[in-house]
Every structure is written in C-alpha cells, then in structure tokens.
Coordinates of C-alpha atoms in Angstrom, one line a residue:
X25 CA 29.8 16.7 -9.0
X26 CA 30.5 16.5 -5.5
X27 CA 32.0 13.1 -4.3
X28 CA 29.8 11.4 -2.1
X29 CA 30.6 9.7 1.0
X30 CA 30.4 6.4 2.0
X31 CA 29.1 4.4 5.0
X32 CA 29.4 0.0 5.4
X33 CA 27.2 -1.8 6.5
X34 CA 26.4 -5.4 7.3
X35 CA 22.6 -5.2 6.0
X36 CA 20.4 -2.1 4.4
X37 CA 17.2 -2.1 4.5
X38 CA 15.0 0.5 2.4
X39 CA 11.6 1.1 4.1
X40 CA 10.9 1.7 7.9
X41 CA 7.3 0.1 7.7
X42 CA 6.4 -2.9 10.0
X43 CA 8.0 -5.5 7.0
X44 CA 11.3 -3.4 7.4
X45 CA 11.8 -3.3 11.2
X46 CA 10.9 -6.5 11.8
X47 CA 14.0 -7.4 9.9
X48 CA 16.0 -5.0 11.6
X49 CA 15.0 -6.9 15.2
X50 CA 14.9 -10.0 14.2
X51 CA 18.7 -9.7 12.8
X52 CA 20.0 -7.9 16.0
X53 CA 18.0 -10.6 18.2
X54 CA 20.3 -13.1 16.6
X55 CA 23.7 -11.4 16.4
X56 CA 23.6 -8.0 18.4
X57 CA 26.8 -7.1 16.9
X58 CA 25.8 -6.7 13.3
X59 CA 25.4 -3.1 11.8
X60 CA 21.9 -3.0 10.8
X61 CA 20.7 0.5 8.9
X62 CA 17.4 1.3 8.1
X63 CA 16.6 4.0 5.2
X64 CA 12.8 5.8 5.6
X65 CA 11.5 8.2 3.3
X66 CA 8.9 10.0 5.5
X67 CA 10.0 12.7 7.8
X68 CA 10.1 10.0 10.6
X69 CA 9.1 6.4 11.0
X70 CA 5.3 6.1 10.8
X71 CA 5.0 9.5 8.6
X72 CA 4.1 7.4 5.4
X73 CA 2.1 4.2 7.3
X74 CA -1.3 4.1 5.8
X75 CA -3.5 1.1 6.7
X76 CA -6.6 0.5 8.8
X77 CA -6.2 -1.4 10.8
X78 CA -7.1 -5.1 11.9
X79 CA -4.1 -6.5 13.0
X80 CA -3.5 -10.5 13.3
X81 CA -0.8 -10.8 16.1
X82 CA 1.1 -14.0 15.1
X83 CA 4.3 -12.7 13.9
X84 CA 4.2 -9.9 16.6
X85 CA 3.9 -12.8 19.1
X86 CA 7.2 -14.6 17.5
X87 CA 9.2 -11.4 17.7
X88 CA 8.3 -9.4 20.5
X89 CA 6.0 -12.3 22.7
X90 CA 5.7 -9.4 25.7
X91 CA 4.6 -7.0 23.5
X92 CA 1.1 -6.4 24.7
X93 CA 2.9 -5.7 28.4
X94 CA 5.8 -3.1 26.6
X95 CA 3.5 -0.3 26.0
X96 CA 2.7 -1.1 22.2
X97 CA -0.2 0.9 21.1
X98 CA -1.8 -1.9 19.3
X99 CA -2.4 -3.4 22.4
X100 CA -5.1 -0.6 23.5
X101 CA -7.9 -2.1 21.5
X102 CA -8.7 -5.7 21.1
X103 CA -11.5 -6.5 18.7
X104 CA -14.8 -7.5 20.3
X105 CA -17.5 -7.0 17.7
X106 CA -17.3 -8.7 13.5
X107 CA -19.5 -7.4 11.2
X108 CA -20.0 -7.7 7.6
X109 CA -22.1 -5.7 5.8
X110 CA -24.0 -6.1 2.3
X111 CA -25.1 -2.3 1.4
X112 CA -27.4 -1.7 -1.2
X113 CA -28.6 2.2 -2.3
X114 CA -30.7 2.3 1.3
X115 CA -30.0 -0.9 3.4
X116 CA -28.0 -3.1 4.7
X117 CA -27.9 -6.8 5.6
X118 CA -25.6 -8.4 7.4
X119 CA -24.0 -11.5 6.4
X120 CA -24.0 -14.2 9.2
X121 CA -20.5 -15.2 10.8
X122 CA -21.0 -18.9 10.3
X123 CA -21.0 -18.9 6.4
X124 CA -17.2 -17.5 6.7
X125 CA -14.2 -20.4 6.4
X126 CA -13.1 -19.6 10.9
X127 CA -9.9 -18.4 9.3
X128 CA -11.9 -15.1 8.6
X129 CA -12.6 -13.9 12.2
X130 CA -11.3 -11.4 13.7
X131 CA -11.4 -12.9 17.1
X132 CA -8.1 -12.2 19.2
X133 CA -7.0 -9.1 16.8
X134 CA -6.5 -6.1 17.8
X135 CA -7.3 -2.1 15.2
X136 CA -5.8 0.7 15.6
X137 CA -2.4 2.7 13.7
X138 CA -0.7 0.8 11.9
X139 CA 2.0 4.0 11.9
X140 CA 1.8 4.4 15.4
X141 CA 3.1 0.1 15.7
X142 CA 5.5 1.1 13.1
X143 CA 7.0 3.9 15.4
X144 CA 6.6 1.5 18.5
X145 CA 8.5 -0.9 16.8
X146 CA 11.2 1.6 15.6
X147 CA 11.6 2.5 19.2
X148 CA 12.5 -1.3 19.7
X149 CA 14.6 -1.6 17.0
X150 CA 16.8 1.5 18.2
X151 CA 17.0 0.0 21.5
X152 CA 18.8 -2.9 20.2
X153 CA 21.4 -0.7 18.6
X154 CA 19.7 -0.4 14.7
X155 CA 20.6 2.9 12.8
X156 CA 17.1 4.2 11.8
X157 CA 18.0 7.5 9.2
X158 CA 14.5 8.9 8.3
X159 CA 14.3 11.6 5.3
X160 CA 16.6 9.2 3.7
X161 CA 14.9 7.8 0.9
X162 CA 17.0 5.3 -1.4
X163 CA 17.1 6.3 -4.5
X164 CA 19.7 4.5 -6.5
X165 CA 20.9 0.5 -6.4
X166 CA 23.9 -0.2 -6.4
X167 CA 25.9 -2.8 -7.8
X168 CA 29.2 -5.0 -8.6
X169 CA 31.0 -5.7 -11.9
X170 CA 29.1 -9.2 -11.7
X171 CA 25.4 -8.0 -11.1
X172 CA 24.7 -8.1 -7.5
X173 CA 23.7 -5.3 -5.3
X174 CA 25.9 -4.0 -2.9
X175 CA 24.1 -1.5 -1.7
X176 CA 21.9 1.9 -2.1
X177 CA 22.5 5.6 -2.8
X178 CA 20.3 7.6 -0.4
X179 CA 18.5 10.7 -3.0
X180 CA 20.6 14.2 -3.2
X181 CA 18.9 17.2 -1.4
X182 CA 18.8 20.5 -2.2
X183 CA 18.5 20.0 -6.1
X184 CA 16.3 22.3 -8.1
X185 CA 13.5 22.1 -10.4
X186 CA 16.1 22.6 -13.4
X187 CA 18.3 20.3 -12.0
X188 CA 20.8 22.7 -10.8
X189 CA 22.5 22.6 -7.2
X190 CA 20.8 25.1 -4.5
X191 CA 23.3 26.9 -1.5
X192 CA 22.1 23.8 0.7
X193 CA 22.8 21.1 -1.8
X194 CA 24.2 17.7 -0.4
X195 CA 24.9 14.6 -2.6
X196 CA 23.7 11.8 -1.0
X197 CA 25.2 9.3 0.7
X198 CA 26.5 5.2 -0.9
X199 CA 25.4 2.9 1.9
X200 CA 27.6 -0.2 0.9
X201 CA 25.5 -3.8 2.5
X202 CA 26.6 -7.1 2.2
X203 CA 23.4 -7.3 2.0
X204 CA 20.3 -5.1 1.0
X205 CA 16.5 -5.8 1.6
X206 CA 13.7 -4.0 -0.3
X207 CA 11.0 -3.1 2.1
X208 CA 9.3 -0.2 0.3
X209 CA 5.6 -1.2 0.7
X210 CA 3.5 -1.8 -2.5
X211 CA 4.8 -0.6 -5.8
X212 CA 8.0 0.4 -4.6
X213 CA 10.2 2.3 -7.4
X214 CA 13.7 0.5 -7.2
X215 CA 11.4 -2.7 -6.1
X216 CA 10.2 -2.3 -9.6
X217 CA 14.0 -1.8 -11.1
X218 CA 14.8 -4.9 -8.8
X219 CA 11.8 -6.8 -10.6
X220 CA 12.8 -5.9 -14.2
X221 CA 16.9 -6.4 -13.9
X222 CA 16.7 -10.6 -12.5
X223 CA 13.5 -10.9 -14.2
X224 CA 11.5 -11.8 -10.7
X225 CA 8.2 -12.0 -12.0
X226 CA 9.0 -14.9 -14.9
X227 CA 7.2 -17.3 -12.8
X228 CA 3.9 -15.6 -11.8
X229 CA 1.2 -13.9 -12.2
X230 CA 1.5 -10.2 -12.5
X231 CA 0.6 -8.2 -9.5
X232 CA -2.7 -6.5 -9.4
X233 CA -4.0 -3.6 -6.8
X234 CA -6.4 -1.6 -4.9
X235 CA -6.8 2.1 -3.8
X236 CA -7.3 2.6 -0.1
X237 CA -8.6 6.1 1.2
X238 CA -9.0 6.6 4.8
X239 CA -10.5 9.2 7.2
X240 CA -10.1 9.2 10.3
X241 CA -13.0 10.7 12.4
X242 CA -13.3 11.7 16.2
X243 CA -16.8 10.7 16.8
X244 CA -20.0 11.0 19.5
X245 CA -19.4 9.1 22.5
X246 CA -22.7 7.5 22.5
X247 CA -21.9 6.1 19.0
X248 CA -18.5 4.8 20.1
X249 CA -17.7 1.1 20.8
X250 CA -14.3 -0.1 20.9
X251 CA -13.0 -2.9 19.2
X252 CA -16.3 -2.9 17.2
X253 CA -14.9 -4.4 13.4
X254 CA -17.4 -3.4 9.8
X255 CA -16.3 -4.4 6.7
X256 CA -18.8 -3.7 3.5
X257 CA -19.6 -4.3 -0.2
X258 CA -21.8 -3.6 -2.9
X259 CA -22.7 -0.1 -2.7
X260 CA -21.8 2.7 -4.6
X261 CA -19.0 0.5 -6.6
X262 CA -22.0 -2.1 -7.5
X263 CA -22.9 0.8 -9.8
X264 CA -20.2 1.3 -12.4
X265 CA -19.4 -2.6 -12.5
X266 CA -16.4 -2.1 -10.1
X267 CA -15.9 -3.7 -7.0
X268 CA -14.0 -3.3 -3.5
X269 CA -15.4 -2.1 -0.3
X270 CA -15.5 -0.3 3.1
X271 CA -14.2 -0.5 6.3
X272 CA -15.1 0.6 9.9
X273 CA -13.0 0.3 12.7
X274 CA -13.8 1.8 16.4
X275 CA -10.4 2.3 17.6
X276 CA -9.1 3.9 20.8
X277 CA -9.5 7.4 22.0
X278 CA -12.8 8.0 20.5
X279 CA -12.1 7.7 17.0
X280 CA -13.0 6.0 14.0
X281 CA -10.9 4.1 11.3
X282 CA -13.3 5.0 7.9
X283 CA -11.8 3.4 4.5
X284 CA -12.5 2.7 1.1
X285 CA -10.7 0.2 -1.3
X286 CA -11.5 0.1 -4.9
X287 CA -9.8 -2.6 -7.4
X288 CA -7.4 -0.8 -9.7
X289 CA -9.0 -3.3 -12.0
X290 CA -12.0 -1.2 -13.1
X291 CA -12.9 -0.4 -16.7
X292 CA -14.6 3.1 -16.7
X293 CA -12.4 5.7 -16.9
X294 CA -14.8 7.9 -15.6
X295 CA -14.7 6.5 -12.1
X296 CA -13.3 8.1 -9.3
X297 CA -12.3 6.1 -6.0
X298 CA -12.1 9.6 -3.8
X299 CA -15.5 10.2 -4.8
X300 CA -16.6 6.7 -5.0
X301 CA -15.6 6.9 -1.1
X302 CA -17.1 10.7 -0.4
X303 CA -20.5 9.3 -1.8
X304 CA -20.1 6.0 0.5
X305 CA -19.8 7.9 3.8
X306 CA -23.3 9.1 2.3
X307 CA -25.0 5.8 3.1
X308 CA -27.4 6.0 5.8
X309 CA -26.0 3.2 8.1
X310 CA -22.5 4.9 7.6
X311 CA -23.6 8.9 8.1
X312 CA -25.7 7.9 11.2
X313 CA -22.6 7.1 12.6
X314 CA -20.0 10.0 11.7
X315 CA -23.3 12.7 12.5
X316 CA -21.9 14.8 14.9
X317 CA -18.2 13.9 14.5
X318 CA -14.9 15.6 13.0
X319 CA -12.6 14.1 10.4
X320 CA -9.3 14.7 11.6
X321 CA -6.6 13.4 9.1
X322 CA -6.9 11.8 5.7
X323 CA -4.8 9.6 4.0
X324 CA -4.1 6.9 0.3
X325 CA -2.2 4.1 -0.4
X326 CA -2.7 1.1 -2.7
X327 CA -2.7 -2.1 -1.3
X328 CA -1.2 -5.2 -3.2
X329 CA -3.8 -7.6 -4.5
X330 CA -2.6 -10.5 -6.5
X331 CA -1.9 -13.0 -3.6
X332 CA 0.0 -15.9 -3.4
X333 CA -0.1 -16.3 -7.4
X334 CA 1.9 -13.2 -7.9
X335 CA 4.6 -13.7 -5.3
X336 CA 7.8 -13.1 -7.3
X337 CA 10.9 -14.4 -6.9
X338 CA 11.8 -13.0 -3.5
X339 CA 15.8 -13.7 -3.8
X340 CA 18.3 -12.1 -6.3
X341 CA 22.2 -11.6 -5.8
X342 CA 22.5 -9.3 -2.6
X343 CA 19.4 -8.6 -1.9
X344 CA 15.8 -9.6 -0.9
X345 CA 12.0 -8.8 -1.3
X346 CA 10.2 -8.5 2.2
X347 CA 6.5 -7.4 2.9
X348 CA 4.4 -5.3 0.4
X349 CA 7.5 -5.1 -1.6
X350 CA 6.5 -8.7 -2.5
X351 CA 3.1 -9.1 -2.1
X352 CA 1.7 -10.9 0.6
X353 CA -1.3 -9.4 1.7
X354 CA -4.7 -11.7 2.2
X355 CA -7.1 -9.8 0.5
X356 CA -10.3 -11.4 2.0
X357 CA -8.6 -10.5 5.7
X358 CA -7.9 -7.7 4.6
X359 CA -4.8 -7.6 6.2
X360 CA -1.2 -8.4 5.3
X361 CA 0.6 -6.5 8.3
X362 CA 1.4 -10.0 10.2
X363 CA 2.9 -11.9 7.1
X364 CA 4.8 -8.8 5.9
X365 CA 6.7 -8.7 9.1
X366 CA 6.7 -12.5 9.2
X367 CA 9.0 -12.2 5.6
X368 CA 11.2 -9.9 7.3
X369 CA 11.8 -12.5 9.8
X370 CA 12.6 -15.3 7.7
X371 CA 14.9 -12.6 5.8
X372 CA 16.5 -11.4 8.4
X373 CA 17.2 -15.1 9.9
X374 CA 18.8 -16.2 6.0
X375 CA 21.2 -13.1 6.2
X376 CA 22.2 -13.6 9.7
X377 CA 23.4 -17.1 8.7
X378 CA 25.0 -15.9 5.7
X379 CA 26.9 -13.2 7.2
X380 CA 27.6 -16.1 9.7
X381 CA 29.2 -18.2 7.2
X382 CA 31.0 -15.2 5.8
X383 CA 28.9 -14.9 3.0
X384 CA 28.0 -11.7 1.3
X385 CA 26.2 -10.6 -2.0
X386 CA 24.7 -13.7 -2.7
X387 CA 21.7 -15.1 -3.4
X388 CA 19.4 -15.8 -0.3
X389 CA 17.3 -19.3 -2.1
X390 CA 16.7 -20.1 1.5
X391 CA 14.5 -17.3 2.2
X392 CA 12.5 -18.0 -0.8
X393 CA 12.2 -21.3 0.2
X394 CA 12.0 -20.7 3.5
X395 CA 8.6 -18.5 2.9
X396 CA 7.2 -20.7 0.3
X397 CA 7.4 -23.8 3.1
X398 CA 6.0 -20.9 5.5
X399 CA 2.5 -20.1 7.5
X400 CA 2.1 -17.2 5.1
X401 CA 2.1 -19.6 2.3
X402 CA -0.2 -21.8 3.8
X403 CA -2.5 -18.6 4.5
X404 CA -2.2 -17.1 1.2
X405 CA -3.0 -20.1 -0.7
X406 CA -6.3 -20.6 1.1
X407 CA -7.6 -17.6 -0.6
X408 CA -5.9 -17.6 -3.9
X409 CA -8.4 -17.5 -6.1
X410 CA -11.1 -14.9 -4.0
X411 CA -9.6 -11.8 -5.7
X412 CA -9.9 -13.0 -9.5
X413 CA -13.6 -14.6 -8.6
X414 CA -14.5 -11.6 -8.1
X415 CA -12.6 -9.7 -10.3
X416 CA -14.3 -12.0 -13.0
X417 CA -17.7 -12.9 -12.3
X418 CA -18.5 -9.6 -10.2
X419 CA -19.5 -8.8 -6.4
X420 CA -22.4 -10.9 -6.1
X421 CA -21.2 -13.8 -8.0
X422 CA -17.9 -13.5 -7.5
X423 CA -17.9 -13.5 -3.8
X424 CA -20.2 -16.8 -3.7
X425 CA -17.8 -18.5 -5.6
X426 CA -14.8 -17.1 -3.9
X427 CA -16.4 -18.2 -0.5
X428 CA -16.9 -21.9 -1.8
X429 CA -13.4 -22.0 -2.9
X430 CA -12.0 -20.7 0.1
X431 CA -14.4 -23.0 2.0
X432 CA -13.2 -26.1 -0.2
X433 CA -9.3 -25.5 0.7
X434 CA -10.0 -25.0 4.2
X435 CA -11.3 -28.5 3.8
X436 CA -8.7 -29.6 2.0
X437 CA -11.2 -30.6 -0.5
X438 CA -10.1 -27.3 -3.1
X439 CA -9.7 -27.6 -7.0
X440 CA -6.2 -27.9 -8.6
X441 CA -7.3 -24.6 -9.8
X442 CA -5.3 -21.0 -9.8
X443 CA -6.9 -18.6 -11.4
X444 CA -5.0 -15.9 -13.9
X445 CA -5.0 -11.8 -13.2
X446 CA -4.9 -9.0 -16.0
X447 CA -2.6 -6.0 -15.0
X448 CA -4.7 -3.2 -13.6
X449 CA -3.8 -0.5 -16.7
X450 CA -4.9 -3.2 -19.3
X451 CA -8.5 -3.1 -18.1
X452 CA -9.1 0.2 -18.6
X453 CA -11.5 0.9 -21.7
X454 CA -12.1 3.8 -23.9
X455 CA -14.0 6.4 -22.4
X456 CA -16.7 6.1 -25.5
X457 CA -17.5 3.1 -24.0
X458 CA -18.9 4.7 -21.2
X459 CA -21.3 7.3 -19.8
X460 CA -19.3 9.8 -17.7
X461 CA -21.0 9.4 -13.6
X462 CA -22.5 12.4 -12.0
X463 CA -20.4 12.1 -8.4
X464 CA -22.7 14.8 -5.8
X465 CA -20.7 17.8 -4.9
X466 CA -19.6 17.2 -1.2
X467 CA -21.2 19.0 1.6
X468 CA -18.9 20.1 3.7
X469 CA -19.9 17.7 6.4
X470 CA -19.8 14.0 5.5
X471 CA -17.6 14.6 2.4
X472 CA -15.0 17.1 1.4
X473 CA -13.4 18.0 -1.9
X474 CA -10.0 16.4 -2.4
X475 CA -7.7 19.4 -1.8
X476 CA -9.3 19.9 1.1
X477 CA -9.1 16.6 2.3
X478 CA -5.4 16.1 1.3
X479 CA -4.8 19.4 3.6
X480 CA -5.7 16.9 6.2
X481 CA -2.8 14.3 5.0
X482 CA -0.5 17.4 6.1
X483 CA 1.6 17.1 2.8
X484 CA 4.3 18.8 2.0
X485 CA 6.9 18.4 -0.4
X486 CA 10.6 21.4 -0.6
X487 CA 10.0 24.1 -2.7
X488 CA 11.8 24.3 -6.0
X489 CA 12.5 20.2 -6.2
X490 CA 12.8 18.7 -9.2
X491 CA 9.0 16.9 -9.9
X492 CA 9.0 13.4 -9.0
X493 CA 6.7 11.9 -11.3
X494 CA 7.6 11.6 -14.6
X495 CA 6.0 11.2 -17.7
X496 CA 7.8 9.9 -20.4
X497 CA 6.3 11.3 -23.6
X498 CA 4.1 14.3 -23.4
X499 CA 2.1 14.2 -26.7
X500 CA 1.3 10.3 -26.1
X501 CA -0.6 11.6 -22.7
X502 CA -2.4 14.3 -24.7
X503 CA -3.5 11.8 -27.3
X504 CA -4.3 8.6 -26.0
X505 CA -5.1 9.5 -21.9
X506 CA -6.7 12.7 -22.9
X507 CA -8.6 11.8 -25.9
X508 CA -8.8 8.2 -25.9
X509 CA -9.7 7.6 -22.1
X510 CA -10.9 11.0 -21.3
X511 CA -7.8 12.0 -18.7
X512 CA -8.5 9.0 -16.0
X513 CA -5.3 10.7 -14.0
X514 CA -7.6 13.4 -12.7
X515 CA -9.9 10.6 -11.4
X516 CA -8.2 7.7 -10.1
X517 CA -5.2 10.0 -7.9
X518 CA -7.0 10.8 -4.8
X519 CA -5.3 14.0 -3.9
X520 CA -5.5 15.7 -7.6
X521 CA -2.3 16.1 -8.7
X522 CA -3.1 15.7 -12.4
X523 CA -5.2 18.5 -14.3
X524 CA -5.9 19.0 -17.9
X525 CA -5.9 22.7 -18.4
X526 CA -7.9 24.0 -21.6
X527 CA -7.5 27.5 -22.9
X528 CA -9.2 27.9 -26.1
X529 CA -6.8 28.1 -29.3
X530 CA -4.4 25.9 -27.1
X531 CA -3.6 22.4 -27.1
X532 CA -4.8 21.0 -23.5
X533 CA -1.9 21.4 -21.2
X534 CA -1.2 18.0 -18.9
X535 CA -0.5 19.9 -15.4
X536 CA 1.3 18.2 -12.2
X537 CA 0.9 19.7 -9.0
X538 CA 3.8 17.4 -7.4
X539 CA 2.9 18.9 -3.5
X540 CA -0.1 17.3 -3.4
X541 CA 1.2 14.0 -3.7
X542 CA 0.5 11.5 -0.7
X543 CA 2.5 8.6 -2.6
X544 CA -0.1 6.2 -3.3
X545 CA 1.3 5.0 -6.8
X546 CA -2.1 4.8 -8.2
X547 CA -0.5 6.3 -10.9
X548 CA 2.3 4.1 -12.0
X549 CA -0.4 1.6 -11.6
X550 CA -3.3 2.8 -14.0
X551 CA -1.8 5.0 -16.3
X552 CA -2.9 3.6 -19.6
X553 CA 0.2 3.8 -21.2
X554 CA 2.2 3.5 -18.2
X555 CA 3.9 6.4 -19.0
X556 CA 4.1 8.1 -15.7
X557 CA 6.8 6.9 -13.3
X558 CA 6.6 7.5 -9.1
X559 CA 10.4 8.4 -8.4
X560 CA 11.7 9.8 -5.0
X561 CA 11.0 12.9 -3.8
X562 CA 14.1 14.7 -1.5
X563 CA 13.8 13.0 2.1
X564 CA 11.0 13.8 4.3
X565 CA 8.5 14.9 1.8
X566 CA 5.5 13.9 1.3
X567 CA 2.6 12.8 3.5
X568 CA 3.1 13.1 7.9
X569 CA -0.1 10.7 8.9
X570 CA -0.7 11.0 12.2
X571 CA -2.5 8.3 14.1
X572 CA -3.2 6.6 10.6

C-alpha cells in the first residue's frame, strides 16, 4: 500500500455545486487568508449540475449583490411569463395566478443552467484565492481518536475491476480540515455515513425524493419566448396513481429547459419515470412546441423532497451539512438553489468565527441554529405539509388541500399540524398487485430510448474500474426484486444500468452496466431491500452536462 500524502487545510468542502461554493466565498469574503479547498467529483465544476432552472435571487443578492453586472449567466434571462398547467390525456387548463399564496411567483427570477452559475461562481471563488480540485471526489471521512472528522481522503485512481493496482495507479490524497462541510447534493454517499455515525436524523422525519429527467431542446424561433415559465400536473402520472410533474422553461439562446419529476414514493413497480417522461413530451400542448426542434443533451438527478420536517441535524463534531446534503428544497417552488447556497453562507460564517476563536473540530450548534432562526426556515415551513398532501390524498385532492394549508400559514392562520413521510423504498408493492403498463415505443423524434438518450448526457466512466454500485447480497436481489417486485431497477434508473438477463436452464443473472451511470441515486433510494449502495466512481467520471 502506497503511503498517501497529505495536504492541511483550514476548511474542506466536498461538492462544487452552488451550496458548496457559496461557502467557499462567503468564508474567503470574511477572512481572505484562510485556506479554503473545494473537492468535485465531475470532470470540472458544473459537469454533474442537473436542475432546471428557476432561480430565486436572494442569497445571490447577499453574496455577490453586483452579480447581474459580472457577467453571470443567470442574469441573461429574467422570467416574464408564469404558467401552470392542469394536463389531462388531450387538454390542458390553466390554473389562475391569483389562487397561488404570492410566495409562488416567479416574478423577479431568472432560468437558465444551473451548471453554467455553478462554473460562474467557481470562477469567483478562484479569484478570491479558493483551491477548487475537480476529479477529486471524497471518498473516505476521516476522523480523531474522539469521533470528530478531521478531514476526507480524496478516491484512489487507477484501481482495477479486481481490485488490483494498474501502471497509473495513485493513492489518493488525506486532506486534513479543521473543519469539513458536506455539500454533495441529494443522497450524498459519505452524507449518508455522516447521518448514520451521530445519528442526525433522530429528530425528523425521514427524507423522501423525486426523479428529475431533463432534455434540453434547441427549438423553432417562432415558438421561442424567453423567460416564458410552465410548470404541469396530472397527466400521464395521474394514470398509475403516482404523482409529480413537468416543467418548461424558455431559456436563452433558443433553447428549451424540458423536465419531468416523479415521487420516488410510487407503488407500482412496473412504472418507469424515463418513460413516464418520453410519453409526456407526447402531449399535444408539449409536442406542438418541440415540433421542429433538436434535443441536444440529457440529463437525471433526484431532487430532495421531505422539506423542512426532514431537516436533520445539520452540526456534528468537525463538520457540517449544507444544501441538498440536508434538504432544503421548497418542493412547491420547485426550487432549492437560493436556500442551499444561503446554508453555505450561514456555514461558512460559523466556521470563520470558530477558526477565529481558535477553535477546530467542534461542533458548529450555531449554524444549526443559526438556519433554523433563518429565511429558509421561514420559507420551508410555509409549505411543509404540500408534499405529504399530496403524497396522501393524491393530485387532485392532495393539491387542494396542500394549497389551503399553504394559504393558511401565509396568513398566519395554519394548523399546529406536521404531517409524517414514509421512506420512498417502503412504498413499493408487490408487483402481483399490479398490471404491468404498456409504455409506446419512442419515435425517434419526440422520444428516444434511454441509451440513446444517456449518449446525450456524454457519460463516461475509466475502463477497467472497480463498479461503483454495490449490491450487498446477490441471491436476496434475485429473490425478492426479481421475483417479488418484478426487477423495479430496470425501470426506475433512467439511464438502464440494471438488466435481468434470462438464458433458459439459468438462474436470471442481475447485470450492471456501471458506464451508463449519470449518478442520480435513484437507486440507493428505491431499491426494495436497499441493497444497492451508490459509492464513488475514480474522479471525473460520470456524467459532463453541458448547459444543463
């Protein structure tokens, strides 16, 4: 084993999404001479951003307030149009402005990449002297003899698939913090480990998620309005009892911002959220738009659902919990960009003090507190109980009584209410529960098979790599996701990586193809069993979204 070498470091943080560098900017605008370092997976900053964007400026305006004069490509596009759409099989109807709480507009947001703000801001973040390392992922935690992180081990490259060392092998590197902030987006792997080892979540509800596939489309001209904001529901999810919904977002440069979001919540283990979304695009308001146009990249990631209920503990010894790492997305904004980066401000303001003080490796309470007494706690607690309506009582139902309680609190008239959530895996019921769905074959023009789509995602993972997604116990996949649920895994991932191969007088064969993967996590999420972990890849793999 090759001794690795070591680097110090006054703060680490593990993610280069907008969460992440906020931190990074935030601690160098308050003391320029602490040595900031910021680990990112992707092959560069922005590689692994997936989101679609409607951006609320408010933290942006606290860190950067000259940002829409420095060039930032969010700026391009201010929203001018909000629509919200009701789709059944064949129509549309649009639901009127005025019976949304005002906290739902989208007036004085801007759409466009969230990836392309995330490079922007790691631009920013250089220029105040950060250490951004992309194709570093972290891939270890490290610790002291009394239980606090000190740091993070950055994931060996050149290992093979049999675990041995290739000719361009290179241990990875200890990155020793005072202290360390987990800024991996939603579902993060050592988040998870973080959660587990100080018990985070013993005070909350359990987090809960959705799938989000996007398209990106250059489109017709004539059909093109920037700024223009759609948002959907109903249709197709209203058909399998499932729920979620589209976006539509005409961004700059001629091009179009398509998504789908289903709940990881769903019962039928014969529905698929790719095709859920190919069949969507298939609706006649939707296809009269993209007639004539290209899709151009493709991209999945889940998005973090539980709100403000499932906030866990955000402080532990050493380290910190900023952004999707947490949980702090408002699902009926559908955005959570502004109070992720807003987290990674308070964070970064906590540490600066402590280092100040000539603390390190303690426990940052006045963060937590500091977010819980917060605008993103005021924000989130507005809406608290719009995801589990709906999750409960259904679309139509559920979103009448998620928009009187929402209503109610922005009145300050709301229930002492807080309504429970179920962990996405436990929904799922046994496939003889359920007829299988007949999804239409894609044409070639609105929809696309996945592999050809994921082509689009421009994936790619090093040859010869050990696989990064583990399953646990081989025959408990065979017998309880193959033959109980009917092998969900080569449903739910939306850029197939799981297969089932048959070969008569054979036991079925449970099949990985590990290149494919765009790191979504769907499946750490809604394995059954949970017995397939997401784990690192070597640096740089994985999806490079451009524009996304």
């Amino acid at each position: 084993m090759s001794e690795r070498e070591s680097m110090p470091c006054d703060v680490v943080i593990i993610g280069g999404g907008v969460a992440g560098l906020a931190a990074a900017i935030r601690l160098k605008q308050i003391n320029e001479e602490l040595e900031v370092v910021v680990l990112e997976k992707g092959s560069e900053i922005g590689a692994h951003i997936l989101s679609g964007a409607v951006v609320d400026p408010k933290a942006l305006d606290e860190l950067l307030p000259e940002w829409r004069d420095m060039d930032c490509p969010m700026a391009q596009t201010p929203v001018t149009e909000n629509h919200h759409w009701v789709l059944s099989a064949t129509g549309k109807s649009d639901l009127p402005e005025f019976m949304m709480p005002p906290f739902m507009s989208n007036e004085g947001k801007y759409t466009g990449s969230l990836g392309n703000l995330a490079r922007w801001l790691g631009e920013q973040a250089e220029g105040l002297g950060v250490m951004v390392f992309p194709g570093f992922p972290a891939s270890e935690v490290l610790f002291d003899d009394k239980g606090a992180v000190t740091g993070v081990v950055t994931q060996d490259m050149g290992i093979a698939e049999d675990g041995s060392q290739k000719g361009d092998y290179q241990p990875g590197m200890e990155i020793h913090a005072k202290y360390t902030l987990f800024a991996e987006g939603a579902r993060g792997n050592l988040t998870k480990k973080m959660k587990a080892k100080y018990d985070l979540e013993a005070d909350c509800q359990p987090q809960v998620y959705g799938l989000g596939i996007k398209e990106l489309w250059d489109v017709d001209s004539a059909k093109h309005e920037p700024g223009k904001v759609i948002h959907t529901q109903g249709w197709p999810l209203s058909e399998s009892d499932t729920w979620g919904g589209g976006f539509i977002y005409h961004q700059a440069a001629g091009q179009v911002a398509i998504g789908f979001v289903t709940s990881l919540d769903y019962k039928n283990p014969y529905v698929s959220p790719y095709q859920e979304f190919q069949r969507y695009k298939h609706h006649p308001a939707i296809a009269e738009l993209l007639e004539g146009g290209k899709r151009v990249a493709y991209g999945a990631r889940v998005i973090n659902e539980g709100g403000w209920q499932s906030v866990p503990k955000l402080a532990f010894p050493g380290g910190a919990l900023i952004g999707c790492a947490a949980g702090f997305v408002n699902v009926p904004r559908i955005k959570g960009s502004h109070t992720a980066m807003k987290s990674g401000m308070l964070a970064a303001e906590s540490i600066a003090a402590a280092v100040a003080a000539g603390s390190e490796h303690t426990e940052l309470m006045d963060y937590d507190e500091a977010v819980r007494s917060s605008w993103i706690a005021d924000e989130l607690k507005l809406v608290k109980n719009a995801q589990p309506a709906v999750a409960k009582y259904g679309g139509d139902i559920g979103t009448v009584l998620a928009g009187i309680d929402m209503w109610m609190r922005t009145l300050k008239i709301g229930l002492p209410i807080t309504m429970k959530h179920h962990r996405d895996y436990e929904t799922l019921e046994r496939a003889d529960l359920h007829k299988k769905i007949a999804y239409p074959k894609p044409d070639g023009v609105l929809s696309f098979d996945r592999l050809t789509n994921v082509a689009y995602s421009y994936t790619n993972h090093a040859e010869d790599q050990p696989v990064h997604l583990k399953v646990c116990d081989r025959e408990l996949q065979r017998e309880s996701e193959l033959e109980v649920f009917a092998g969900p895994s080569t449903r739910y991932c939306p850029a197939g990586v799981y297969e089932w191969i048959e070969e008569e007088g054979q036991e079925p064969k449970f099949q990985i193809n590990s290149q494919n993967c765009v790191h979504c996590k769907t499946c750490d999420i809604k394995d059954p069993n949970q017995n397939i972990e997401w784990t690192t890849p070597e640096g740089g793999g994985g999806p490079n979204y451009p524009n996304m």
